[in-house]
Amino acid sequence: MKGILDKIDPLDVDDFLFKVEESFQIKIIDDDFKVNTFGEFVDYVADKLNQKYLINDKSCTSQFLFYKIRNKLINSKFSKENIKPETKLNKIISLKNRKKKILEIQSQLGFKIDALRTPHIIPLAILLVFVFLIFNLFFQMVSTELLLIGFGMFLGLIFISNPLTIIFKDKTLGQLIKRIERENYLMSQKNQDKYNPKEVETNLKEFFTDYFDFQNQTFTRDTIL
């Protein structure tokens, strides 16, 4: 029976496993990595954690992260009472202070968070103008004036793609927290020598869904990988 990863590029699978290693601070060894189902994969990760860390069924990583990050977001417009998981990030953090605030949050957490991205249209526009310039450099199909205008546009697009134009990958604070927890699970813990087994399974399920875009895939422990 074919598994859900059969059509996935092996390099993408390797990259995914590397990110799991980073998140859970474990090492996936080829010789003992014999899993066929999602449940076996969860058990493999849990077994690796059992060898290094203690179990804490009562921990709640998302709640811990929320309160920790919220303290860095309190300002003149937003008090702790009106900052909630559903609050939109672009309303809490202005465009001007975005990079600075993310650096403050990273300092508070003690690790980097991949929270920002450049709008997709800007790299595409830079590429198109660059191709236009190279093409006309060889074939000289436009006047020198238009070529200079194109060069000016190229420099302008590079300039506006600076950190001031970077936008959030996640819409809400809650979505950001869930992704931080997923990608940095053990580093996100209040006690980094403990873990919650239920959270491990939930995070791995969300990891699969988001990384491979399995939005319509229902995961169970019997799902064949």
CSV table of C-alpha atoms in Angstrom, one decimal:
chain,number,residue,atom,x,y,z
A,1,MET,CA,0.0,0.0,0.0
A,2,LYS,CA,1.3,3.4,-1.0
A,3,GLY,CA,2.0,5.9,1.7
A,4,ILE,CA,1.4,9.7,1.8
A,5,LEU,CA,5.1,10.4,1.3
A,6,ASP,CA,5.5,8.3,-1.8
A,7,LYS,CA,5.2,11.3,-4.2
A,8,ILE,CA,7.2,13.6,-2.0
A,9,ASP,CA,10.8,14.5,-3.1
A,10,PRO,CA,13.2,12.5,-0.8
A,11,LEU,CA,15.2,15.7,-0.3
A,12,ASP,CA,12.1,17.4,1.1
A,13,VAL,CA,11.6,14.5,3.4
A,14,ASP,CA,15.2,14.7,4.6
A,15,ASP,CA,14.8,18.5,5.2
A,16,PHE,CA,11.6,17.8,7.2
A,17,LEU,CA,13.4,15.2,9.4
A,18,PHE,CA,16.2,17.7,10.0
A,19,LYS,CA,13.6,20.2,11.2
A,20,VAL,CA,12.1,17.6,13.5
A,21,GLU,CA,15.5,16.9,14.9
A,22,GLU,CA,16.0,20.7,15.6
A,23,SER,CA,12.6,21.1,17.2
A,24,PHE,CA,12.8,18.1,19.5
A,25,GLN,CA,16.6,18.2,20.0
A,26,ILE,CA,17.0,14.6,19.0
A,27,LYS,CA,19.1,12.7,16.4
A,28,ILE,CA,17.3,10.5,13.9
A,29,ILE,CA,19.6,7.6,13.1
A,30,ASP,CA,19.1,5.7,9.8
A,31,ASP,CA,19.9,2.3,11.3
A,32,ASP,CA,17.1,2.4,13.9
A,33,PHE,CA,14.6,4.6,11.9
A,34,LYS,CA,12.2,1.9,10.8
A,35,VAL,CA,8.8,3.4,10.8
A,36,ASN,CA,5.8,2.7,8.4
A,37,THR,CA,3.0,4.6,10.0
A,38,PHE,CA,2.5,8.0,11.6
A,39,GLY,CA,1.9,6.3,15.0
A,40,GLU,CA,5.3,4.6,14.7
A,41,PHE,CA,6.9,7.9,13.8
A,42,VAL,CA,5.4,9.5,16.9
A,43,ASP,CA,6.5,6.6,19.1
A,44,TYR,CA,10.1,6.9,17.6
A,45,VAL,CA,10.3,10.5,18.5
A,46,ALA,CA,8.8,9.9,22.0
A,47,ASP,CA,11.3,7.1,22.6
A,48,LYS,CA,14.2,9.4,21.7
A,49,LEU,CA,12.8,11.9,24.2
A,50,ASN,CA,12.3,9.3,26.9
A,51,GLN,CA,16.0,8.6,26.7
A,52,LYS,CA,16.9,12.2,27.5
A,53,TYR,CA,14.0,13.9,29.2
A,54,LEU,CA,11.2,13.5,31.8
A,55,ILE,CA,7.5,13.3,31.0
A,56,ASN,CA,5.3,16.1,32.3
A,57,ASP,CA,1.7,15.6,31.3
A,58,LYS,CA,0.5,18.9,32.8
A,59,SER,CA,2.7,21.2,30.8
A,60,CYS,CA,1.2,23.6,28.3
A,61,THR,CA,3.8,25.0,26.0
A,62,SER,CA,1.4,27.3,24.1
A,63,GLN,CA,0.2,29.0,27.2
A,64,PHE,CA,3.7,29.4,28.6
A,65,LEU,CA,4.8,31.0,25.3
A,66,PHE,CA,1.7,33.3,25.1
A,67,TYR,CA,2.4,34.9,28.5
A,68,LYS,CA,6.1,35.2,27.8
A,69,ILE,CA,5.7,36.9,24.4
A,70,ARG,CA,2.7,39.0,25.5
A,71,ASN,CA,4.9,40.9,28.0
A,72,LYS,CA,7.1,42.1,25.1
A,73,LEU,CA,4.0,43.3,23.1
A,74,ILE,CA,2.5,45.5,25.8
A,75,ASN,CA,2.6,49.1,24.7
A,76,SER,CA,0.5,52.3,24.9
A,77,LYS,CA,-2.2,50.9,22.7
A,78,PHE,CA,-2.3,47.3,23.9
A,79,SER,CA,-2.4,46.3,27.5
A,80,LYS,CA,-2.1,42.6,28.6
A,81,GLU,CA,-5.9,42.5,28.8
A,82,ASN,CA,-6.5,43.2,25.1
A,83,ILE,CA,-3.7,41.0,23.7
A,84,LYS,CA,-5.2,37.7,23.0
A,85,PRO,CA,-4.2,34.7,20.8
A,86,GLU,CA,-6.6,35.9,18.1
A,87,THR,CA,-5.2,39.4,18.0
A,88,LYS,CA,-3.6,40.2,14.6
A,89,LEU,CA,0.1,40.7,14.7
A,90,ASN,CA,0.1,43.7,12.3
A,91,LYS,CA,-2.2,45.5,14.8
A,92,ILE,CA,0.1,45.0,17.7
A,93,ILE,CA,3.5,45.6,16.0
A,94,SER,CA,3.8,48.5,13.6
A,95,LEU,CA,5.7,48.2,10.3
A,96,LYS,CA,8.4,50.6,11.5
A,97,ASN,CA,9.2,48.7,14.7
A,98,ARG,CA,8.6,45.2,13.4
A,99,LYS,CA,12.2,44.0,13.1
A,100,LYS,CA,13.2,45.5,16.4
A,101,LYS,CA,10.3,43.9,18.3
A,102,ILE,CA,11.0,40.5,16.8
A,103,LEU,CA,14.6,40.8,17.9
A,104,GLU,CA,13.4,41.6,21.4
A,105,ILE,CA,11.1,38.5,21.4
A,106,GLN,CA,13.9,36.3,20.2
A,107,SER,CA,16.1,37.7,23.1
A,108,GLN,CA,13.3,36.9,25.5
A,109,LEU,CA,12.9,33.4,24.3
A,110,GLY,CA,16.6,32.6,23.8
A,111,PHE,CA,16.4,31.4,20.2
A,112,LYS,CA,15.5,32.7,16.7
A,113,ILE,CA,12.0,32.6,15.4
A,114,ASP,CA,11.3,32.6,11.7
A,115,ALA,CA,8.5,35.1,11.9
A,116,LEU,CA,9.0,37.5,9.0
A,117,ARG,CA,9.1,37.3,5.2
A,118,THR,CA,9.3,39.6,2.2
A,119,PRO,CA,6.1,40.1,0.2
A,120,HIS,CA,6.2,37.6,-2.7
A,121,ILE,CA,5.6,40.3,-5.3
A,122,ILE,CA,8.9,42.1,-4.5
A,123,PRO,CA,11.3,39.2,-5.3
A,124,LEU,CA,9.3,38.5,-8.5
A,125,ALA,CA,9.4,42.1,-9.6
A,126,ILE,CA,13.2,42.2,-8.9
A,127,LEU,CA,13.7,39.1,-11.0
A,128,LEU,CA,11.6,40.4,-13.9
A,129,VAL,CA,13.4,43.8,-14.0
A,130,PHE,CA,16.8,42.0,-13.7
A,131,VAL,CA,15.9,39.7,-16.7
A,132,PHE,CA,14.8,42.8,-18.6
A,133,LEU,CA,18.1,44.6,-18.0
A,134,ILE,CA,20.2,41.5,-18.9
A,135,PHE,CA,18.2,40.9,-22.1
A,136,ASN,CA,18.5,44.5,-23.3
A,137,LEU,CA,22.2,44.6,-22.3
A,138,PHE,CA,22.8,42.1,-25.1
A,139,PHE,CA,20.2,42.9,-27.6
A,140,GLN,CA,19.7,46.7,-27.1
A,141,MET,CA,16.0,46.6,-27.9
A,142,VAL,CA,15.2,49.9,-26.0
A,143,SER,CA,16.7,53.3,-25.7
A,144,THR,CA,19.4,54.2,-23.2
A,145,GLU,CA,16.9,56.3,-21.3
A,146,LEU,CA,14.5,53.4,-20.8
A,147,LEU,CA,17.5,51.2,-19.8
A,148,LEU,CA,18.4,53.8,-17.1
A,149,ILE,CA,14.8,53.9,-15.9
A,150,GLY,CA,14.8,50.1,-15.7
A,151,PHE,CA,18.1,50.2,-13.7
A,152,GLY,CA,16.6,52.8,-11.4
A,153,MET,CA,13.5,50.5,-10.9
A,154,PHE,CA,15.8,47.6,-10.1
A,155,LEU,CA,17.7,49.6,-7.4
A,156,GLY,CA,14.4,51.0,-6.1
A,157,LEU,CA,12.9,47.5,-5.7
A,158,ILE,CA,16.0,46.3,-3.8
A,159,PHE,CA,15.8,49.3,-1.5
A,160,ILE,CA,12.1,48.8,-0.7
A,161,SER,CA,12.7,45.1,0.0
A,162,ASN,CA,14.6,46.1,3.2
A,163,PRO,CA,13.3,45.0,6.6
A,164,LEU,CA,10.8,47.8,6.8
A,165,THR,CA,8.7,46.1,4.2
A,166,ILE,CA,8.9,42.6,5.8
A,167,ILE,CA,5.5,41.1,6.7
A,168,PHE,CA,4.5,38.4,9.2
A,169,LYS,CA,4.2,34.8,8.1
A,170,ASP,CA,1.3,34.4,10.5
A,171,LYS,CA,-1.8,36.5,10.8
A,172,THR,CA,-2.4,36.2,14.6
A,173,LEU,CA,-0.4,35.9,17.8
A,174,GLY,CA,-1.9,32.5,18.4
A,175,GLN,CA,-0.7,31.2,15.0
A,176,LEU,CA,2.8,32.6,15.6
A,177,ILE,CA,2.9,30.8,19.0
A,178,LYS,CA,1.8,27.5,17.5
A,179,ARG,CA,4.5,27.7,14.8
A,180,ILE,CA,7.2,28.6,17.4
A,181,GLU,CA,6.1,25.7,19.5
A,182,ARG,CA,6.2,23.3,16.5
A,183,GLU,CA,9.6,24.4,15.2
A,184,ASN,CA,11.3,24.8,18.6
A,185,TYR,CA,9.4,22.5,20.9
A,186,LEU,CA,12.0,21.7,23.6
A,187,MET,CA,13.5,25.2,23.5
A,188,SER,CA,10.0,26.6,24.1
A,189,GLN,CA,9.5,24.7,27.4
A,190,LYS,CA,9.6,26.3,30.8
A,191,ASN,CA,11.5,23.2,32.0
A,192,GLN,CA,13.6,22.1,29.0
A,193,ASP,CA,14.3,18.7,30.5
A,194,LYS,CA,10.6,17.7,30.4
A,195,TYR,CA,8.0,17.3,27.7
A,196,ASN,CA,4.3,16.6,27.2
A,197,PRO,CA,3.7,13.4,25.1
A,198,LYS,CA,0.3,14.6,23.9
A,199,GLU,CA,1.9,17.9,22.6
A,200,VAL,CA,4.5,15.9,20.8
A,201,GLU,CA,2.0,14.0,18.8
A,202,THR,CA,-0.1,17.1,18.1
A,203,ASN,CA,3.0,19.1,17.0
A,204,LEU,CA,4.2,16.3,14.7
A,205,LYS,CA,0.8,16.1,13.1
A,206,GLU,CA,0.7,19.8,12.5
A,207,PHE,CA,4.3,19.6,11.3
A,208,PHE,CA,3.4,17.1,8.6
A,209,THR,CA,0.3,19.1,7.6
A,210,ASP,CA,2.0,22.4,7.2
A,211,TYR,CA,5.4,21.3,5.7
A,212,PHE,CA,4.0,19.0,3.1
A,213,ASP,CA,0.7,20.9,2.6
A,214,PHE,CA,-1.5,17.9,3.6
A,215,GLN,CA,-4.4,20.2,4.4
A,216,ASN,CA,-7.0,17.6,3.2
A,217,GLN,CA,-5.2,14.7,4.8
A,218,THR,CA,-6.7,13.1,8.0
A,219,PHE,CA,-3.9,11.9,10.2
A,220,THR,CA,-4.3,8.9,12.5
A,221,ARG,CA,-1.8,6.7,14.1
A,222,ASP,CA,-2.5,4.1,11.3
A,223,THR,CA,-1.7,6.5,8.5
A,224,ILE,CA,0.9,4.9,6.3
A,225,LEU,CA,3.9,7.1,5.6
